[in-house]
Amino acid sequence: SRSGPPSSKHGHGGHAKRAPPPASPVVPVAPQAAALVRATCNSTAYYDVCVSALAADPSSTTADVRGLSAIAVSVAAANASGAAQAAAALANGTAPLAAAAAGDGTVQALLRACAGKYGDARDALAAAKESMGQQDYDLATVHVSAGAEYPQVCKALFRRQRPGAYPAELAAREEALNKLCSVALDIIALLTSSPASNNNNS
Amino acid sequence: MAAHSHVIPFLSPAATSARCSPYGHRRRGRAGLLRCAAAAGQAGFFTRLGRLIQEKAKSDVEKLFSGFSKTRESLSVVDELLTYWNLADTDRVLDELEEALLVSDFGPKISFRIVDTLREEIRDGKLKSGAEIKEALKRCILELLTSKGGNPELQLGFRKPAVIMIVGVNGGGKTTSLGKLAYRFKNEGVKVLMAAGDTFRAAARDQLEVWAERTGSEIVIDNDKKAKPASVLSQAVKRGKREGFDLVLCDTSGRLHTNYGLMEELVSCKKVIAKALPGAPNEILLVLDGTTGLNMLQQAREFNDVVGVTGFVLTKLDGTARGGCVVSVVDELGIPVKFIGVGEGMEDLQPFDAEAFVEAIFP
């Protein structure tokens, strides 16, 4: 996916840049890029999730903090989209684990509702990406928070109507999405709290 | 179904002296007496204004109906469920009703409570047909909106100028909503002064200037990048008093908790307004983007905790099937919805009417 809009300004600060190793002058980008990812992920609640999510996107090697936040949101959106598809597949009986739900109309209805809610989460994260493109970071925060909140309805429904039937696959996806949204929120917070970002907005 | 003859008025002054104080504020007796005396001369103005806007709202009920078409379509499954309802199917039907409510962003808590209430009434034999269940559902929702929602009328006090602070997340429609409010008031002959209190974003000032020109309103603006929001708003309120404006509409900067210092700016703005005009601001309206669904609750809590919100303006409800969030936000916060945005046009910011809303989503 495309990284955020290019910018000559850097939102991060407070970290001294490391001098490139003298033995490897031809590849100065990699250590600096890795350092930025590590520094950015250090500000998040889920460091490992953050590093693996960002590392999966090649453009993270050249992205600034704003670009990294856009990547994080994109990864979360992809996760939500996958969860929506998984829930729909379970509901339609086309998933391997669907046998358990095949005979239960209620569980199928719940799964369809879940598919809808993960779809809402996906849409919210897409809206967040759009807001970030316009540097509306606070609104992006709202949309990412919404992306994390919609799946809670899915869990609440199962807990209420079929406690034992909440699919492990959805539970895992919910947890992953929650963490990815948390990571995205923490990175976006860097943009809204930095003096450079404020100057950019005025 | 018999039509309700009573429509809650959108705007009117308090009818008794006990309500002379601004919404949510208590005043000592002496101040209250002074305000009562002041009310004698100016209450008529706001009474007439309220009547005119109420009549306008009545004729615009179609806008509300069309604005909630997506939510209505999403909830139309309820009609199908209840048309063929019979007692033996109660649990299945109520489960599916619950899902339909949740899909439309009635929150889990409120959806479960509504369904539990219906289940109990069915079990007790109080509801014997699908039509009766639907009416009970509508009644439940209406009661939630009217009992938890407090007073949906704008509370503009008894002295000119009335002052309204508009707060909300940047990008969420705050400045546009302010502009549409100004347009509505202007059409009723109100002399409006806008205040460009979002001094952090040049775009916000520019946008507000466009709205001022479009609505024929005066505006107080400071183009200095270092201008303090509180200073601009204080100047505006003082000018409003000095020059006899009826209403001052205060734009503000919308920042979330991630930048706590700027959230504190809202507190400063509120304080200087109160200092410039005791009793003001009369209303603090939080603009919430309806497409963010239940996340509105989180925003509402944050702004309410910081500055004290007196009413909601919910926007973009025509663009979403999740209109149930209207009920959720009122139920969770106990704060009334005062306006809803149901379209892009200047006149698509409508005063909120709970009965019309319930009819729009469950015709």
Coordinates of C-alpha atoms in Angstrom, one line a residue:
Chain A
S1 CA 0.0 0.0 0.0
R2 CA 1.0 3.6 -0.6
S3 CA 2.7 5.4 2.3
G4 CA 1.5 8.8 3.5
P5 CA 2.0 12.0 1.5
P6 CA 5.6 12.9 1.1
S7 CA 6.8 15.6 3.4
S8 CA 10.1 17.4 4.0
K9 CA 9.2 17.9 7.6
H10 CA 9.8 15.3 10.3
G11 CA 7.3 14.9 13.0
H12 CA 9.7 13.0 15.3
G13 CA 12.2 14.5 17.6
G14 CA 14.1 13.9 20.8
H15 CA 16.2 11.1 19.4
A16 CA 19.8 11.6 18.4
K17 CA 20.5 10.2 15.0
R18 CA 23.2 7.5 15.0
A19 CA 26.2 8.1 12.8
P20 CA 26.3 5.5 10.0
P21 CA 28.9 2.7 10.6
P22 CA 32.1 3.8 8.9
A23 CA 32.5 0.3 7.5
S24 CA 29.3 0.5 5.5
P25 CA 29.0 4.0 4.0
V26 CA 27.1 2.8 0.9
V27 CA 24.0 1.7 2.9
P28 CA 23.3 4.5 5.3
V29 CA 19.5 4.3 4.9
A30 CA 18.9 1.0 6.5
P31 CA 20.2 1.7 10.0
Q32 CA 18.5 5.1 10.1
A33 CA 15.2 3.6 8.9
A34 CA 15.4 0.8 11.4
A35 CA 16.1 3.3 14.1
L36 CA 13.1 5.3 13.2
V37 CA 10.8 2.3 13.2
R38 CA 12.2 1.2 16.6
A39 CA 11.9 4.7 18.1
T40 CA 8.4 5.1 16.7
C41 CA 7.3 1.6 18.0
N42 CA 8.9 2.4 21.4
S43 CA 6.1 4.9 21.9
T44 CA 3.4 2.3 21.3
A45 CA 1.8 -0.1 23.8
Y46 CA 2.6 -3.1 21.6
Y47 CA 6.2 -2.8 20.4
D48 CA 6.4 -6.2 18.7
V49 CA 3.1 -5.9 16.9
C50 CA 4.2 -2.5 15.7
V51 CA 7.6 -3.6 14.4
S52 CA 6.1 -6.6 12.6
A53 CA 3.3 -4.6 11.1
L54 CA 5.5 -1.9 9.8
A55 CA 8.3 -4.2 8.6
A56 CA 5.8 -6.1 6.4
D57 CA 5.5 -3.0 4.3
P58 CA 8.6 -2.2 2.2
S59 CA 7.9 1.5 2.1
S60 CA 8.4 1.7 5.8
T61 CA 12.2 1.8 5.1
T62 CA 11.8 5.3 3.6
A63 CA 8.8 6.6 5.5
D64 CA 8.8 9.4 8.0
V65 CA 6.5 9.2 11.1
R66 CA 3.5 10.3 9.1
G67 CA 4.2 7.6 6.6
L68 CA 4.6 5.0 9.3
S69 CA 1.2 6.0 10.8
A70 CA -0.4 5.6 7.4
I71 CA 1.1 2.2 7.1
A72 CA -0.1 1.2 10.5
V73 CA -3.7 2.3 9.6
S74 CA -3.5 0.4 6.3
V75 CA -2.4 -2.8 8.1
A76 CA -5.3 -2.4 10.5
A77 CA -7.7 -1.8 7.7
A78 CA -6.5 -5.0 5.9
N79 CA -7.0 -6.9 9.1
A80 CA -10.5 -5.6 9.5
S81 CA -11.3 -6.5 5.9
G82 CA -9.9 -10.0 6.4
A83 CA -12.0 -10.4 9.5
A84 CA -15.2 -9.3 7.6
Q85 CA -14.5 -11.8 4.9
A86 CA -13.8 -14.5 7.5
A87 CA -17.0 -13.9 9.3
A88 CA -19.0 -13.9 6.1
A89 CA -17.4 -17.2 5.1
L90 CA -18.2 -18.7 8.4
A91 CA -21.8 -17.5 8.1
N92 CA -22.1 -18.9 4.6
G93 CA -20.7 -22.2 5.5
T94 CA -17.8 -21.9 3.2
A95 CA -15.1 -21.9 5.9
P96 CA -13.5 -25.1 7.3
L97 CA -14.9 -24.4 10.8
A98 CA -18.3 -23.6 9.6
A99 CA -19.7 -27.1 10.4
A100 CA -20.3 -26.1 13.9
A101 CA -22.5 -23.2 12.8
A102 CA -24.2 -24.9 9.8
G103 CA -27.2 -26.1 11.7
D104 CA -27.7 -23.1 13.9
G105 CA -29.5 -20.2 12.3
T106 CA -28.8 -18.0 15.2
V107 CA -25.1 -18.4 15.0
Q108 CA -25.3 -17.7 11.3
A109 CA -27.2 -14.5 11.9
L110 CA -24.6 -13.5 14.5
L111 CA -21.8 -14.1 12.1
R112 CA -23.5 -12.0 9.5
A113 CA -23.9 -9.2 12.0
C114 CA -20.2 -9.6 12.8
A115 CA -19.3 -9.4 9.1
G116 CA -21.2 -6.1 9.0
K117 CA -19.4 -4.7 12.0
Y118 CA -15.9 -5.6 10.8
G119 CA -17.0 -4.0 7.5
D120 CA -17.8 -0.9 9.5
A121 CA -14.4 -1.1 11.1
R122 CA -12.8 -1.4 7.7
D123 CA -14.7 1.7 6.5
A124 CA -13.7 3.6 9.6
L125 CA -10.1 2.8 9.0
A126 CA -10.4 3.9 5.4
A127 CA -11.9 7.2 6.6
A128 CA -8.9 7.5 9.0
K129 CA -6.5 7.2 6.1
E130 CA -8.4 9.9 4.2
S131 CA -8.3 12.2 7.3
M132 CA -4.6 11.7 7.7
G133 CA -4.1 12.6 4.1
Q134 CA -5.7 16.0 4.9
Q135 CA -3.7 16.2 8.1
D136 CA -6.8 16.0 10.2
Y137 CA -5.1 13.9 12.8
D138 CA -7.7 14.3 15.5
L139 CA -10.4 13.1 13.2
A140 CA -8.2 10.3 12.1
T141 CA -7.9 9.4 15.8
V142 CA -11.7 9.3 16.0
H143 CA -12.0 7.0 13.1
V144 CA -9.3 4.6 14.2
S145 CA -11.0 4.4 17.7
A146 CA -14.2 3.6 15.9
G147 CA -12.4 0.9 14.0
A148 CA -11.4 -0.7 17.3
E149 CA -14.9 -0.3 18.8
Y150 CA -17.1 -1.9 16.1
P151 CA -15.7 -5.5 16.7
Q152 CA -16.8 -5.2 20.4
V153 CA -20.4 -5.4 19.2
C154 CA -19.6 -8.7 17.6
K155 CA -18.2 -10.1 20.9
A156 CA -21.1 -8.6 22.9
L157 CA -23.7 -10.3 20.6
F158 CA -22.1 -13.7 21.0
R159 CA -21.6 -13.3 24.7
R160 CA -25.3 -12.5 24.9
Q161 CA -26.9 -15.0 22.6
R162 CA -24.3 -17.8 22.1
P163 CA -21.5 -17.5 24.6
G164 CA -19.9 -20.9 23.7
A165 CA -20.1 -20.4 20.0
Y166 CA -17.8 -17.3 19.5
P167 CA -15.3 -18.6 16.9
A168 CA -11.7 -18.7 18.0
E169 CA -10.7 -17.3 14.6
L170 CA -12.8 -14.2 15.2
A171 CA -11.6 -13.8 18.8
A172 CA -8.0 -13.9 17.5
R173 CA -8.8 -11.4 14.8
E174 CA -10.5 -9.1 17.2
E175 CA -7.5 -9.1 19.5
A176 CA -5.1 -8.5 16.6
L177 CA -7.2 -5.6 15.3
N178 CA -7.5 -4.1 18.7
K179 CA -3.7 -4.1 19.1
L180 CA -3.1 -2.8 15.5
C181 CA -5.6 0.1 16.2
S182 CA -3.8 0.8 19.5
V183 CA -0.5 1.0 17.6
A184 CA -1.9 3.3 15.0
L185 CA -3.4 5.6 17.6
D186 CA -0.1 5.8 19.5
I187 CA 1.8 6.7 16.3
I188 CA -0.8 9.3 15.3
A189 CA -0.5 10.8 18.7
L190 CA 3.2 11.5 17.9
L191 CA 2.0 13.7 15.0
T192 CA -0.5 15.6 17.0
S193 CA 1.8 16.2 20.0
S194 CA 4.9 17.4 18.1
P195 CA 5.6 21.1 17.7
A196 CA 6.4 20.6 14.0
S197 CA 2.9 19.2 13.5
N198 CA 1.3 22.1 15.2
N199 CA 3.3 24.5 13.1
N200 CA 2.2 22.6 10.0
N201 CA -1.4 23.1 11.0
S202 CA -1.2 26.9 11.5
Chain B
M1 CA -51.7 5.0 15.1
A2 CA -53.0 8.2 16.6
A3 CA -50.7 11.1 15.8
H4 CA -49.1 12.9 18.7
S5 CA -50.7 16.3 18.9
H6 CA -47.9 17.7 21.1
V7 CA -44.6 18.6 19.5
I8 CA -41.8 19.5 21.7
P9 CA -40.9 23.1 21.0
F10 CA -37.4 23.7 19.7
L11 CA -36.6 27.0 21.4
S12 CA -38.4 28.9 24.1
P13 CA -37.5 30.7 27.3
A14 CA -38.3 29.2 30.7
A15 CA -41.9 29.6 31.7
T16 CA -41.4 30.1 35.4
S17 CA -39.0 32.1 37.5
A18 CA -37.5 28.9 38.9
R19 CA -36.0 28.3 35.5
C20 CA -34.4 31.7 35.1
S21 CA -30.9 30.4 35.5
P22 CA -29.1 29.1 32.4
Y23 CA -29.3 25.4 31.7
G24 CA -27.2 23.4 34.2
H25 CA -26.2 26.3 36.3
R26 CA -27.4 27.5 39.7
R27 CA -27.4 31.1 40.7
R28 CA -27.8 32.8 44.0
G29 CA -31.1 34.4 44.6
R30 CA -30.0 38.0 44.1
A31 CA -28.5 37.2 40.7
G32 CA -31.6 35.2 39.8
L33 CA -33.8 38.2 40.6
L34 CA -31.8 40.5 38.5
R35 CA -32.0 38.0 35.6
C36 CA -35.7 37.7 36.1
A37 CA -36.0 41.5 35.8
A38 CA -33.9 41.5 32.7
A39 CA -36.1 38.7 31.3
A40 CA -39.2 40.9 31.3
G41 CA -38.0 43.0 28.4
Q42 CA -36.3 40.4 26.3
A43 CA -38.1 37.1 26.9
G44 CA -40.6 38.1 24.1
F45 CA -37.8 38.1 21.6
F46 CA -36.7 34.6 22.3
T47 CA -40.3 33.4 22.5
R48 CA -41.1 34.7 19.1
L49 CA -37.8 33.3 17.7
G50 CA -38.6 29.9 19.2
R51 CA -42.1 29.9 17.7
L52 CA -40.9 30.8 14.2
I53 CA -38.1 28.1 14.2
Q54 CA -40.5 25.5 15.6
E55 CA -43.0 26.2 12.8
K56 CA -40.1 25.9 10.3
A57 CA -39.1 22.6 11.8
K58 CA -42.6 21.2 11.4
S59 CA -42.6 22.0 7.7
D60 CA -39.2 20.4 7.3
V61 CA -40.2 17.0 8.8
E62 CA -39.8 15.5 5.4
K63 CA -36.1 16.4 5.4
L64 CA -35.7 14.4 8.6
F65 CA -37.6 11.5 7.1
S66 CA -35.5 11.4 4.0
G67 CA -32.3 12.0 6.0
F68 CA -32.7 8.8 7.9
S69 CA -33.6 6.7 4.8
K70 CA -30.5 4.5 5.2
T71 CA -31.1 3.8 8.8
R72 CA -34.8 3.1 8.1
E73 CA -33.8 0.7 5.4
S74 CA -31.4 -1.1 7.7
L75 CA -34.2 -1.4 10.3
S76 CA -36.9 -2.5 7.9
V77 CA -36.0 -6.1 8.7
V78 CA -37.9 -5.5 12.0
D79 CA -41.2 -5.1 10.1
E80 CA -40.6 -8.4 8.4
L81 CA -39.8 -10.1 11.7
L82 CA -42.9 -8.8 13.4
T83 CA -45.3 -9.2 10.6
Y84 CA -45.2 -13.0 11.0
W85 CA -44.5 -13.1 14.7
N86 CA -46.1 -15.7 16.9
L87 CA -45.6 -16.5 20.5
A88 CA -43.6 -19.7 19.8
D89 CA -41.0 -17.7 17.9
T90 CA -40.5 -15.0 20.5
D91 CA -36.9 -15.9 21.4
R92 CA -35.7 -16.1 17.8
V93 CA -37.5 -13.0 16.8
L94 CA -36.2 -11.0 19.7
D95 CA -32.7 -12.2 19.0
E96 CA -32.9 -11.0 15.4
L97 CA -34.4 -7.7 16.5
E98 CA -31.5 -7.3 18.8
E99 CA -29.1 -7.9 16.0
A100 CA -30.9 -5.3 13.8
L101 CA -30.6 -2.7 16.5
L102 CA -26.9 -3.4 17.0
V103 CA -26.3 -3.2 13.3
S104 CA -27.8 0.2 13.2
D105 CA -25.5 1.3 16.1
F106 CA -27.9 1.2 19.0
G107 CA -25.3 0.3 21.5
P108 CA -25.1 -3.1 23.1
K109 CA -26.4 -1.9 26.5
I110 CA -29.4 -0.1 25.2
S111 CA -30.3 -2.8 22.7
F112 CA -30.2 -5.5 25.3
R113 CA -32.3 -3.4 27.6
I114 CA -34.9 -2.7 25.0
V115 CA -35.1 -6.4 24.1
D116 CA -35.3 -7.5 27.7
T117 CA -38.1 -5.1 28.3
L118 CA -40.0 -6.4 25.3
R119 CA -39.4 -10.0 26.3
E120 CA -40.8 -9.3 29.7
E121 CA -43.9 -7.6 28.4
I122 CA -44.6 -10.5 25.9
R123 CA -44.2 -13.0 28.7
D124 CA -46.6 -11.0 30.9
G125 CA -49.2 -11.1 28.1
K126 CA -49.1 -7.3 27.6
L127 CA -48.0 -7.6 24.0
K128 CA -50.1 -10.0 21.8
S129 CA -49.2 -9.1 18.3
G130 CA -46.3 -8.0 16.1
A131 CA -47.9 -4.6 15.7
E132 CA -48.1 -4.2 19.5
I133 CA -44.5 -5.2 19.8
K134 CA -43.4 -2.6 17.3
E135 CA -45.3 0.1 19.1
A136 CA -43.7 -0.9 22.4
L137 CA -40.3 -0.8 20.7
K138 CA -41.0 2.7 19.5
R139 CA -42.3 3.8 22.8
C140 CA -39.1 2.4 24.5
I141 CA -36.9 4.4 22.2
L142 CA -38.9 7.6 22.6
E143 CA -38.9 7.3 26.3
L144 CA -35.1 6.9 26.4
L145 CA -34.7 10.0 24.3
T146 CA -37.1 12.1 26.2
S147 CA -36.3 11.0 29.8
K148 CA -32.5 10.8 29.4
G149 CA -32.2 13.6 26.9
G150 CA -33.2 16.5 29.0
N151 CA -34.4 19.6 27.3
P152 CA -33.9 19.6 23.5
E153 CA -34.7 23.3 23.2
L154 CA -31.9 25.7 22.9
Q155 CA -31.5 27.5 26.2
L156 CA -30.5 31.0 25.3
G157 CA -31.2 32.8 28.5
F158 CA -32.9 36.2 28.8
R159 CA -30.2 38.7 28.0
K160 CA -28.7 39.7 24.7
P161 CA -26.4 38.5 23.4
A162 CA -27.0 34.8 23.8
V163 CA -23.7 33.0 23.5
I164 CA -23.2 29.5 22.0
M165 CA -19.8 27.8 22.0
I166 CA -19.3 25.2 19.2
V167 CA -16.9 22.4 20.1
G168 CA -15.8 19.2 18.4
V169 CA -13.0 17.4 16.7
N170 CA -11.3 19.3 13.8
G171 CA -12.5 17.9 10.5
G172 CA -15.8 16.7 12.1
G173 CA -18.0 19.4 10.7
K174 CA -17.8 21.9 13.5
T175 CA -17.3 25.1 11.5
T176 CA -19.8 24.0 8.9
S177 CA -22.4 23.4 11.6
L178 CA -21.7 26.8 13.0
G179 CA -22.3 28.3 9.6
K180 CA -25.6 26.5 9.1
L181 CA -26.7 27.5 12.6
A182 CA -26.0 31.1 11.7
Y183 CA -27.9 30.7 8.5
R184 CA -30.9 29.4 10.4
F185 CA -30.9 32.2 12.9
K186 CA -30.2 34.8 10.3
N187 CA -33.3 33.7 8.4
E188 CA -35.4 34.4 11.5
G189 CA -34.1 38.0 11.8
V190 CA -31.4 37.3 14.4
K191 CA -28.4 39.6 14.4
V192 CA -25.5 37.2 14.5
L193 CA -21.9 37.7 15.4
M194 CA -19.4 35.0 14.6
A195 CA -16.2 34.5 16.5
A196 CA -13.2 32.8 14.9
G197 CA -11.9 31.1 18.0
D198 CA -10.0 28.4 16.1
T199 CA -6.8 30.4 15.8
F200 CA -4.6 27.4 15.2
R201 CA -5.8 26.7 11.7
A202 CA -5.8 29.3 9.1
A203 CA -8.2 27.2 7.1
A204 CA -10.8 27.4 9.9
R205 CA -10.6 31.2 10.0
D206 CA -11.0 31.3 6.2
Q207 CA -13.9 28.9 6.3
L208 CA -15.7 30.9 8.9
E209 CA -15.2 34.1 7.0
V210 CA -16.8 32.5 4.0
W211 CA -19.8 31.4 6.2
A212 CA -20.0 34.9 7.6
E213 CA -20.2 36.4 4.1
R214 CA -22.7 33.7 3.0
T215 CA -25.0 34.3 5.9
G216 CA -24.6 38.1 6.1
S217 CA -23.2 37.8 9.6
E218 CA -20.5 39.9 11.3
I219 CA -17.4 38.2 12.4
V220 CA -14.6 38.9 14.9
I221 CA -11.3 37.5 13.6
D222 CA -7.6 37.9 14.5
N223 CA -5.3 36.9 11.7
D224 CA -2.2 36.9 13.9
K225 CA -0.9 33.4 14.0
K226 CA -0.1 33.9 17.7
A227 CA -3.6 35.1 18.5
K228 CA -5.1 33.4 21.6
P229 CA -8.5 31.8 21.1
A230 CA -9.7 33.1 24.5
S231 CA -8.8 36.7 23.5
V232 CA -10.8 36.5 20.3
L233 CA -13.8 35.1 22.0
S234 CA -13.7 37.6 24.8
Q235 CA -13.5 40.4 22.2
A236 CA -16.5 39.0 20.4
V237 CA -18.7 38.7 23.4
K238 CA -17.8 42.3 24.4
R239 CA -18.5 43.5 21.0
G240 CA -21.8 41.6 21.0
K241 CA -22.8 43.4 24.1
R242 CA -21.6 46.8 23.0
E243 CA -23.2 46.7 19.6
G244 CA -26.5 45.0 20.4
F245 CA -26.1 41.6 18.7
D246 CA -28.7 39.0 19.5
L247 CA -26.3 36.0 19.3
V248 CA -22.6 35.3 19.4
L249 CA -21.5 32.0 17.8
C250 CA -18.1 30.9 19.0
D251 CA -16.0 28.6 16.9
T252 CA -13.2 26.8 18.8
S253 CA -10.2 24.5 18.1
G254 CA -11.0 20.9 18.3
R255 CA -8.3 18.8 19.9
L256 CA -8.5 15.5 21.6
H257 CA -6.8 14.2 24.8
T258 CA -3.6 13.4 22.9
N259 CA -2.9 17.1 23.2
Y260 CA -4.1 17.9 26.6
G261 CA -2.8 21.4 26.7
L262 CA -5.0 22.4 23.8
M263 CA -8.0 20.8 25.3
E264 CA -7.4 23.1 28.2
E265 CA -7.8 26.0 25.8
L266 CA -11.5 25.2 25.7
V267 CA -11.6 25.7 29.5
S268 CA -10.0 29.1 29.1
C269 CA -12.4 30.0 26.4
K270 CA -15.3 29.1 28.5
K271 CA -14.0 31.1 31.4
V272 CA -13.3 34.3 29.5
I273 CA -16.7 34.2 28.0
A274 CA -18.3 33.9 31.4
K275 CA -16.1 36.8 32.6
A276 CA -17.1 39.0 29.7
L277 CA -20.8 38.1 30.2
P278 CA -21.9 36.4 33.4
G279 CA -24.1 33.5 32.7
A280 CA -22.6 32.9 29.3
P281 CA -22.0 30.7 27.4
N282 CA -25.6 29.8 27.3
E283 CA -25.0 26.6 25.3
I284 CA -21.9 24.5 24.6
L285 CA -22.8 22.4 21.6
L286 CA -20.6 19.4 20.7
V287 CA -20.6 18.6 17.0
L288 CA -20.3 14.8 16.4
D289 CA -19.9 13.1 13.0
G290 CA -22.6 10.5 12.8
T291 CA -20.5 8.3 10.5
T292 CA -18.2 7.5 13.4
G293 CA -21.0 5.6 15.0
L294 CA -20.6 4.5 18.6
N295 CA -17.2 6.2 18.8
M296 CA -19.2 9.4 19.3
L297 CA -19.6 8.2 22.9
Q298 CA -15.9 8.4 23.5
Q299 CA -15.6 11.9 22.0
A300 CA -18.7 13.1 23.9
R301 CA -17.2 11.9 27.2
E302 CA -13.9 13.6 26.6
F303 CA -15.4 16.9 25.7
N304 CA -18.0 16.8 28.4
D305 CA -15.4 16.0 31.0
V306 CA -13.3 19.0 30.0
V307 CA -15.7 21.7 29.2
G308 CA -19.3 20.5 30.0
V309 CA -21.4 19.9 27.0
T310 CA -25.1 21.1 27.0
G311 CA -26.2 19.6 23.7
F312 CA -25.2 17.6 20.6
V313 CA -25.2 18.5 17.0
L314 CA -25.0 15.2 15.1
T315 CA -23.9 15.5 11.5
K316 CA -23.9 13.4 8.3
L317 CA -26.7 11.1 9.5
D318 CA -28.0 11.0 6.0
G319 CA -24.8 9.2 4.9
T320 CA -25.0 6.3 7.3
A321 CA -27.3 3.4 8.2
R322 CA -26.2 3.8 11.8
G323 CA -28.7 6.3 13.0
G324 CA -29.2 4.4 16.2
C325 CA -26.1 6.1 17.6
V326 CA -28.5 9.1 18.2
V327 CA -30.2 7.1 20.9
S328 CA -26.9 5.6 22.3
V329 CA -25.3 9.0 22.8
V330 CA -28.3 10.4 24.6
D331 CA -28.7 7.3 26.7
E332 CA -25.1 7.1 27.7
L333 CA -24.4 10.8 28.4
G334 CA -27.8 12.1 29.5
I335 CA -27.2 15.1 27.2
P336 CA -29.8 16.1 24.6
V337 CA -29.4 16.2 20.9
K338 CA -30.4 19.7 19.7
F339 CA -29.7 19.5 16.0
I340 CA -29.1 16.9 13.4
G341 CA -27.5 17.2 10.0
V342 CA -29.4 15.3 7.3
G343 CA -27.8 16.6 4.2
E344 CA -25.3 18.9 2.6
G345 CA -27.6 21.9 2.1
M346 CA -27.7 25.0 4.1
E347 CA -31.2 24.1 5.5
D348 CA -30.3 20.5 6.2
L349 CA -29.3 21.2 9.8
Q350 CA -32.6 20.4 11.6
P351 CA -33.8 20.9 15.1
F352 CA -34.0 17.4 16.7
D353 CA -37.5 16.1 17.4
A354 CA -37.5 12.8 19.2
E355 CA -41.0 11.8 18.0
A356 CA -40.2 12.6 14.4
F357 CA -36.9 10.7 14.7
V358 CA -38.6 7.6 16.0
E359 CA -41.2 7.8 13.2
A360 CA -38.5 8.3 10.6
I361 CA -36.6 5.1 11.5
F362 CA -39.7 2.9 12.4
P363 CA -42.6 4.3 10.2

